[in-house]
Amino acid sequence: MTDRVRIYEVGPRDGLQNEATLLSTEAKRRFVELLVAAGLREIEATSFVAPSAIPALADADELLVALPRSPGIRYPVLVPNVRGMARAEAAGADAIAVFTATTDAFTTKNIRMTVDESLAAFAPVLARAGELGWWRRGYVSTAFGCPYTGAVAPERAVEVALRLIELGVDEVCFGDTIGVGVPAQVEALTARAVDAGIAVERIAYHFHDTRGTALANVVAGLAGGIRCFDAATGGTGGCPYAPGAAGNLATEDLVYLLDASGFEHGVDLEKVLVAARFVAEALGKPLVTKVGQAGGWDPATGQPVGR
Ligand code: COA
Ligand code: ZN
């Protein structure tokens, strides 16, 4: 089992999509630049969705072309339909994420399609991205619970994941959209997915810290062999269609845990804190993440770092 973990940054997309303050395209570009400087290599940059659905990301076309490009850096973008795919192609994308969920109630509110309809809509998008050689991720949101229908069985999350894999995604990401999951559920879902034939290398988790369980869930994922976790620098965001879903797991909190636990990931905590302060200031909010407030900790001196 490798000790290398991929930190998949979702701050610019999942973080900013649900903030009341809209950032300028230039502020978003600067945020991404700081994330790259911190060593993040997979940064979900924006969404090519209907601007009426997510006004905060309506500048996706201009933003994507403005981002600093270099080999080894991937900027996946959310795409819900062929219209979004055409926009992503025109803007020079090279990686996409499609997004569905475990329940029709959730997808109907979020993307105005049932789960089956969403998979049908993604088929041509994923096929086209495959032709272009793009990296493809599929989200299974509400993997542990739905704000409209309640508890979700792991069998259901795996069933949707398998259908995304049939459509060609390289990776499935199970999202705890409303932050209700606990470690035993993560263990159960990982085991179920692996039993169904999904390799751990193709599974990612996306936790929200809504109820303070995100890092505990990461630990459960690590124990199950998962090596890709989503996080948002500054702990911003949530999903606008998931009432109460405030706060992605903060990248700075994840980096601290991984560093102190001996996992390699290539991300510099002090530089993540610079990016976290930048985005908090741009949003006009205090930085309230745990490590954002306390800083990291240098075992050689006993002193906090990056505060
Ligand atoms: N990019 C830009 N505009 C788009 C678009 C896209 N990918 N897809 C649809 N539109 C436009 C249509 O042109 C239409 O515009 P008009 O009213 O000016 O003619 C409008 O959006 C509605 O289009 P329609 O095809 O009827 O879509 P819909 O209303 O059924 O909505 C989605 C479906 C998926 C496009 C929309 O719900 C959406 O973008 N949701 C994204 C939600 C999201 O990102 N959630 C966060 C992730 S948790
Ligand atoms: Zn999220």
Short mmCIF file of C-alpha atoms and ligand atoms in Angstrom, two decimals:
data_model
loop_
_atom_site.label_atom_id
_atom_site.label_comp_id
_atom_site.label_asym_id
_atom_site.label_seq_id
_atom_site.Cartn_x
_atom_site.Cartn_y
_atom_site.Cartn_z
CA MET A 1 0.00 0.00 0.00
CA THR A 2 1.47 3.35 -1.02
CA ASP A 3 1.95 6.19 1.44
CA ARG A 4 1.32 8.73 -1.28
CA VAL A 5 -2.02 10.54 -1.15
CA ARG A 6 -3.59 12.71 -3.84
CA ILE A 7 -5.19 15.84 -2.50
CA TYR A 8 -7.84 16.92 -4.99
CA GLU A 9 -8.55 20.59 -4.39
CA VAL A 10 -12.17 21.67 -4.85
CA GLY A 11 -12.03 25.18 -3.36
CA PRO A 12 -12.37 27.15 -6.61
CA ARG A 13 -15.39 25.08 -7.68
CA ASP A 14 -17.26 23.50 -4.77
CA GLY A 15 -15.95 26.12 -2.37
CA LEU A 16 -16.83 29.24 -4.32
CA GLN A 17 -20.08 28.04 -5.92
CA ASN A 18 -22.02 28.50 -2.72
CA GLU A 19 -20.46 31.60 -1.21
CA ALA A 20 -22.61 34.71 -0.93
CA THR A 21 -19.74 36.93 -2.09
CA LEU A 22 -18.88 36.61 -5.76
CA LEU A 23 -15.18 36.78 -6.53
CA SER A 24 -13.86 38.50 -9.62
CA THR A 25 -12.30 36.31 -12.29
CA GLU A 26 -8.94 37.87 -11.40
CA ALA A 27 -9.34 36.95 -7.71
CA LYS A 28 -10.19 33.38 -8.69
CA ARG A 29 -7.17 33.21 -10.99
CA ARG A 30 -4.94 34.47 -8.18
CA PHE A 31 -6.45 31.93 -5.77
CA VAL A 32 -5.65 29.09 -8.18
CA GLU A 33 -2.14 30.48 -8.67
CA LEU A 34 -1.59 30.34 -4.89
CA LEU A 35 -2.93 26.78 -4.79
CA VAL A 36 -0.48 25.76 -7.51
CA ALA A 37 2.31 27.49 -5.58
CA ALA A 38 1.33 25.40 -2.55
CA GLY A 39 1.96 22.23 -4.55
CA LEU A 40 -1.62 21.26 -5.40
CA ARG A 41 -1.67 19.45 -8.74
CA GLU A 42 -5.35 18.60 -9.19
CA ILE A 43 -7.52 21.65 -8.83
CA GLU A 44 -11.19 21.53 -9.77
CA ALA A 45 -11.32 24.97 -11.27
CA THR A 46 -14.91 25.77 -12.20
CA SER A 47 -18.16 24.44 -13.70
CA PHE A 48 -19.54 24.64 -17.22
CA VAL A 49 -23.10 24.51 -15.94
CA ALA A 50 -26.05 26.82 -16.60
CA PRO A 51 -25.01 30.27 -15.31
CA SER A 52 -28.54 30.67 -13.96
CA ALA A 53 -27.99 27.55 -11.80
CA ILE A 54 -24.62 28.63 -10.37
CA PRO A 55 -24.09 32.37 -10.91
CA ALA A 56 -20.83 32.35 -8.91
CA LEU A 57 -19.14 30.30 -11.64
CA ALA A 58 -20.65 32.06 -14.65
CA ASP A 59 -17.16 33.21 -15.71
CA ALA A 60 -15.92 29.64 -16.29
CA ASP A 61 -14.99 30.29 -19.92
CA GLU A 62 -12.79 33.31 -19.12
CA LEU A 63 -11.31 31.79 -15.98
CA LEU A 64 -10.15 28.52 -17.48
CA VAL A 65 -8.16 30.18 -20.26
CA ALA A 66 -6.52 32.51 -17.72
CA LEU A 67 -5.12 29.78 -15.46
CA PRO A 68 -1.39 29.07 -15.29
CA ARG A 69 -0.65 25.89 -17.25
CA SER A 70 2.17 23.52 -16.71
CA PRO A 71 2.76 19.82 -17.15
CA GLY A 72 1.51 17.79 -14.24
CA ILE A 73 -1.24 20.21 -13.28
CA ARG A 74 -4.79 19.17 -13.98
CA TYR A 75 -7.81 21.46 -13.78
CA PRO A 76 -10.91 19.28 -13.94
CA VAL A 77 -14.13 21.15 -14.65
CA LEU A 78 -17.71 20.14 -13.92
CA VAL A 79 -19.79 19.39 -17.00
CA PRO A 80 -23.49 18.42 -16.81
CA ASN A 81 -24.38 18.03 -20.50
CA VAL A 82 -23.12 18.30 -24.09
CA ARG A 83 -23.58 22.05 -23.99
CA GLY A 84 -21.16 22.25 -21.09
CA MET A 85 -18.77 19.89 -22.86
CA ALA A 86 -18.66 22.16 -25.91
CA ARG A 87 -17.84 25.12 -23.65
CA ALA A 88 -15.15 23.12 -21.84
CA GLU A 89 -13.56 22.14 -25.14
CA ALA A 90 -13.57 25.71 -26.38
CA ALA A 91 -11.91 26.89 -23.17
CA GLY A 92 -9.11 24.32 -23.44
CA ALA A 93 -10.11 21.90 -20.68
CA ASP A 94 -8.41 18.53 -20.48
CA ALA A 95 -10.19 16.89 -17.58
CA ILE A 96 -13.86 16.74 -16.57
CA ALA A 97 -16.07 15.68 -13.75
CA VAL A 98 -19.68 14.66 -14.24
CA PHE A 99 -21.95 14.62 -11.23
CA THR A 100 -24.92 12.58 -10.21
CA ALA A 101 -26.16 11.27 -6.87
CA THR A 102 -27.81 8.33 -5.16
CA THR A 103 -31.37 9.67 -5.19
CA ASP A 104 -33.70 11.08 -7.82
CA ALA A 105 -34.91 13.62 -5.27
CA PHE A 106 -31.45 15.15 -5.03
CA THR A 107 -30.54 15.07 -8.71
CA THR A 108 -33.92 16.50 -9.68
CA LYS A 109 -33.28 19.53 -7.46
CA ASN A 110 -29.64 19.87 -8.45
CA ILE A 111 -29.59 19.15 -12.18
CA ARG A 112 -33.27 18.71 -13.05
CA MET A 113 -32.79 15.07 -14.09
CA THR A 114 -33.35 11.74 -12.43
CA VAL A 115 -30.26 9.63 -11.77
CA ASP A 116 -31.02 7.56 -14.89
CA GLU A 117 -31.55 10.68 -16.97
CA SER A 118 -28.29 12.15 -15.70
CA LEU A 119 -26.37 9.02 -16.69
CA ALA A 120 -27.96 9.20 -20.13
CA ALA A 121 -26.92 12.85 -20.40
CA PHE A 122 -23.35 12.04 -19.36
CA ALA A 123 -22.90 9.21 -21.86
CA PRO A 124 -22.10 11.42 -24.88
CA VAL A 125 -20.09 13.81 -22.71
CA LEU A 126 -17.88 11.04 -21.35
CA ALA A 127 -17.59 9.44 -24.78
CA ARG A 128 -16.40 12.71 -26.28
CA ALA A 129 -13.95 13.32 -23.42
CA GLY A 130 -12.66 9.78 -23.94
CA GLU A 131 -12.06 10.48 -27.64
CA LEU A 132 -10.09 13.55 -26.64
CA GLY A 133 -8.03 11.58 -24.13
CA TRP A 134 -9.25 13.65 -21.18
CA TRP A 135 -9.17 12.44 -17.58
CA ARG A 136 -12.72 11.74 -16.38
CA ARG A 137 -14.19 11.66 -12.90
CA GLY A 138 -17.75 10.79 -11.86
CA TYR A 139 -19.26 12.05 -8.62
CA VAL A 140 -21.76 10.07 -6.61
CA SER A 141 -23.19 12.78 -4.36
CA THR A 142 -25.34 12.07 -1.29
CA ALA A 143 -23.35 8.83 -0.87
CA PHE A 144 -24.24 8.54 2.83
CA GLY A 145 -27.45 10.49 3.09
CA CYS A 146 -29.84 12.69 1.12
CA PRO A 147 -31.36 15.94 2.42
CA TYR A 148 -34.73 14.96 0.91
CA THR A 149 -35.02 11.20 1.45
CA GLY A 150 -32.71 10.36 4.35
CA ALA A 151 -30.35 7.42 4.79
CA VAL A 152 -28.65 5.89 1.75
CA ALA A 153 -27.46 2.28 1.63
CA PRO A 154 -23.89 1.68 0.46
CA GLU A 155 -25.28 -0.75 -2.16
CA ARG A 156 -27.02 2.17 -3.82
CA ALA A 157 -23.91 4.36 -3.92
CA VAL A 158 -21.92 1.48 -5.42
CA GLU A 159 -24.62 0.76 -7.99
CA VAL A 160 -24.40 4.34 -9.29
CA ALA A 161 -20.59 4.23 -9.20
CA LEU A 162 -20.57 1.07 -11.33
CA ARG A 163 -22.76 2.74 -13.91
CA LEU A 164 -20.38 5.71 -14.09
CA ILE A 165 -17.46 3.31 -14.55
CA GLU A 166 -19.36 1.59 -17.39
CA LEU A 167 -19.61 5.02 -19.01
CA GLY A 168 -15.85 5.36 -18.89
CA VAL A 169 -14.87 7.42 -15.85
CA ASP A 170 -11.32 6.95 -14.57
CA GLU A 171 -12.31 7.67 -11.00
CA VAL A 172 -15.46 7.67 -8.93
CA CYS A 173 -15.79 10.09 -6.07
CA PHE A 174 -18.24 9.41 -3.28
CA GLY A 175 -19.49 12.68 -1.88
CA ASP A 176 -20.89 13.23 1.59
CA THR A 177 -22.75 16.25 0.27
CA ILE A 178 -24.48 17.13 3.52
CA GLY A 179 -21.78 15.89 5.90
CA VAL A 180 -23.69 13.15 7.70
CA GLY A 181 -21.34 10.18 7.28
CA VAL A 182 -19.25 8.57 10.01
CA PRO A 183 -16.19 6.27 9.78
CA ALA A 184 -18.10 3.00 10.04
CA GLN A 185 -20.10 4.03 6.97
CA VAL A 186 -16.92 4.90 5.08
CA GLU A 187 -15.51 1.47 5.93
CA ALA A 188 -18.72 -0.20 4.79
CA LEU A 189 -18.89 1.75 1.53
CA THR A 190 -15.23 1.13 0.70
CA ALA A 191 -15.62 -2.59 1.36
CA ARG A 192 -18.76 -2.78 -0.72
CA ALA A 193 -17.14 -0.93 -3.63
CA VAL A 194 -14.05 -3.14 -3.54
CA ASP A 195 -16.26 -6.25 -3.37
CA ALA A 196 -18.04 -5.01 -6.46
CA GLY A 197 -14.72 -4.90 -8.30
CA ILE A 198 -13.84 -1.20 -8.06
CA ALA A 199 -10.10 -0.85 -7.42
CA VAL A 200 -9.18 1.39 -4.49
CA GLU A 201 -7.00 3.44 -6.87
CA ARG A 202 -10.17 4.46 -8.70
CA ILE A 203 -12.06 5.62 -5.61
CA ALA A 204 -11.96 9.10 -4.08
CA TYR A 205 -13.85 10.55 -1.16
CA HIS A 206 -15.32 14.01 -0.81
CA PHE A 207 -16.18 14.84 2.77
CA HIS A 208 -17.89 17.85 4.24
CA ASP A 209 -17.16 18.83 7.80
CA THR A 210 -20.73 19.89 8.50
CA ARG A 211 -20.90 17.78 11.66
CA GLY A 212 -17.19 17.56 12.42
CA THR A 213 -16.69 14.06 11.03
CA ALA A 214 -14.67 14.82 7.88
CA LEU A 215 -11.17 14.03 9.16
CA ALA A 216 -12.36 10.94 11.01
CA ASN A 217 -13.85 9.81 7.72
CA VAL A 218 -10.54 10.43 5.94
CA VAL A 219 -8.81 8.20 8.48
CA ALA A 220 -11.37 5.48 7.76
CA GLY A 221 -10.78 5.92 4.03
CA LEU A 222 -7.01 5.67 4.47
CA ALA A 223 -7.41 2.50 6.52
CA GLY A 224 -9.48 1.03 3.69
CA GLY A 225 -6.72 1.78 1.19
CA ILE A 226 -8.17 4.93 -0.38
CA ARG A 227 -5.51 7.43 -1.47
CA CYS A 228 -7.46 10.35 -2.97
CA PHE A 229 -9.36 12.90 -0.89
CA ASP A 230 -11.08 16.13 -1.86
CA ALA A 231 -10.61 19.27 0.17
CA ALA A 232 -11.17 23.01 -0.16
CA THR A 233 -8.53 25.47 0.95
CA GLY A 234 -10.14 27.76 3.52
CA GLY A 235 -12.93 25.25 4.13
CA THR A 236 -15.32 27.16 1.91
CA GLY A 237 -18.51 26.13 0.27
CA GLY A 238 -21.00 23.37 0.07
CA CYS A 239 -23.77 22.57 -2.34
CA PRO A 240 -26.47 25.20 -2.88
CA TYR A 241 -29.13 22.50 -3.23
CA ALA A 242 -28.19 20.77 0.01
CA PRO A 243 -29.64 22.74 2.90
CA GLY A 244 -27.16 23.12 5.74
CA ALA A 245 -24.23 21.77 3.74
CA ALA A 246 -21.67 24.33 4.83
CA GLY A 247 -18.00 23.68 4.60
CA ASN A 248 -15.89 21.27 2.65
CA LEU A 249 -13.13 19.56 4.56
CA ALA A 250 -10.39 22.22 4.68
CA THR A 251 -7.24 21.44 2.72
CA GLU A 252 -5.11 22.86 5.55
CA ASP A 253 -6.74 20.50 8.06
CA LEU A 254 -6.20 17.53 5.72
CA VAL A 255 -2.57 18.47 5.04
CA TYR A 256 -1.82 18.69 8.76
CA LEU A 257 -3.30 15.25 9.39
CA LEU A 258 -1.46 13.65 6.48
CA ASP A 259 1.87 15.28 7.34
CA ALA A 260 1.72 14.24 10.96
CA SER A 261 0.64 10.73 9.94
CA GLY A 262 3.56 10.26 7.56
CA PHE A 263 1.75 10.38 4.22
CA GLU A 264 3.37 12.08 1.24
CA HIS A 265 1.28 14.44 -0.86
CA GLY A 266 3.52 17.24 -2.14
CA VAL A 267 1.54 20.09 -0.62
CA ASP A 268 3.15 22.74 1.59
CA LEU A 269 1.04 23.62 4.62
CA GLU A 270 2.35 27.15 5.09
CA LYS A 271 1.66 27.96 1.47
CA VAL A 272 -1.83 26.47 1.69
CA LEU A 273 -2.43 28.79 4.63
CA VAL A 274 -1.41 31.73 2.46
CA ALA A 275 -4.02 30.67 -0.11
CA ALA A 276 -6.60 30.08 2.65
CA ARG A 277 -6.09 33.58 4.03
CA PHE A 278 -6.28 35.02 0.54
CA VAL A 279 -9.64 33.40 -0.20
CA ALA A 280 -11.08 34.22 3.23
CA GLU A 281 -10.12 37.85 2.79
CA ALA A 282 -11.49 37.94 -0.75
CA LEU A 283 -14.78 36.55 0.59
CA GLY A 284 -14.74 39.04 3.46
CA LYS A 285 -14.86 36.28 6.08
CA PRO A 286 -12.62 35.20 8.92
CA LEU A 287 -10.64 32.02 8.34
CA VAL A 288 -12.38 29.60 10.71
CA THR A 289 -10.74 26.29 9.82
CA LYS A 290 -8.94 24.50 12.65
CA VAL A 291 -5.43 24.71 11.21
CA GLY A 292 -6.22 28.12 9.72
CA GLN A 293 -6.63 29.38 13.27
CA ALA A 294 -4.03 27.35 15.14
CA GLY A 295 -1.45 27.05 12.36
CA GLY A 296 0.57 23.91 11.81
CA TRP A 297 3.04 22.67 14.40
CA ASP A 298 6.77 22.17 14.24
CA PRO A 299 7.75 19.15 16.33
CA ALA A 300 11.37 20.39 16.36
CA THR A 301 10.49 23.59 18.23
CA GLY A 302 7.01 22.96 19.60
CA GLN A 303 5.90 26.18 17.94
CA PRO A 304 2.96 26.76 15.58
CA VAL A 305 3.85 27.39 11.96
CA GLY A 306 2.16 29.41 9.25
CA ARG A 307 -0.03 31.45 11.55
N1 COA B 1 -23.80 25.87 -19.96
C1 COA B 1 -24.45 27.05 -20.15
N2 COA B 1 -25.77 27.14 -20.25
C2 COA B 1 -26.48 26.02 -20.18
C3 COA B 1 -25.89 24.77 -20.01
C4 COA B 1 -24.50 24.72 -19.89
N3 COA B 1 -23.84 23.58 -19.68
N4 COA B 1 -26.84 23.84 -19.97
C5 COA B 1 -28.02 24.47 -20.13
N5 COA B 1 -27.81 25.80 -20.25
C6 COA B 1 -28.79 26.86 -20.39
C7 COA B 1 -29.74 26.63 -21.54
O1 COA B 1 -29.20 27.14 -22.71
C8 COA B 1 -30.95 27.35 -21.07
O2 COA B 1 -30.76 28.74 -21.23
P1 COA B 1 -31.95 29.70 -21.66
O3 COA B 1 -32.96 29.58 -20.56
O4 COA B 1 -31.31 31.04 -21.73
O5 COA B 1 -32.42 29.15 -22.96
C9 COA B 1 -30.97 27.09 -19.59
O6 COA B 1 -29.61 26.84 -19.23
C10 COA B 1 -31.81 25.90 -19.20
O7 COA B 1 -31.41 24.80 -20.02
P2 COA B 1 -32.03 23.33 -19.91
O8 COA B 1 -31.34 22.49 -20.90
O9 COA B 1 -33.52 23.43 -19.94
O10 COA B 1 -31.51 22.89 -18.51
P3 COA B 1 -32.32 22.74 -17.15
O11 COA B 1 -33.00 23.99 -16.78
O12 COA B 1 -33.06 21.46 -17.19
O13 COA B 1 -31.06 22.57 -16.16
C11 COA B 1 -28.77 21.87 -15.93
C12 COA B 1 -30.19 21.47 -16.25
C13 COA B 1 -28.00 20.63 -15.64
C14 COA B 1 -28.17 22.60 -17.13
C15 COA B 1 -28.75 22.85 -14.73
O14 COA B 1 -29.62 22.38 -13.73
C16 COA B 1 -27.38 23.03 -14.16
O15 COA B 1 -26.51 23.60 -14.78
N6 COA B 1 -27.17 22.59 -12.90
C17 COA B 1 -25.87 22.63 -12.28
C18 COA B 1 -26.03 22.54 -10.80
C19 COA B 1 -24.70 22.50 -10.12
O16 COA B 1 -23.64 22.81 -10.66
N7 COA B 1 -24.72 22.12 -8.86
C20 COA B 1 -23.54 22.09 -8.10
C21 COA B 1 -22.92 20.76 -8.04
S1 COA B 1 -23.31 20.05 -6.43
ZN ZN B 2 -18.20 19.57 -1.42
#
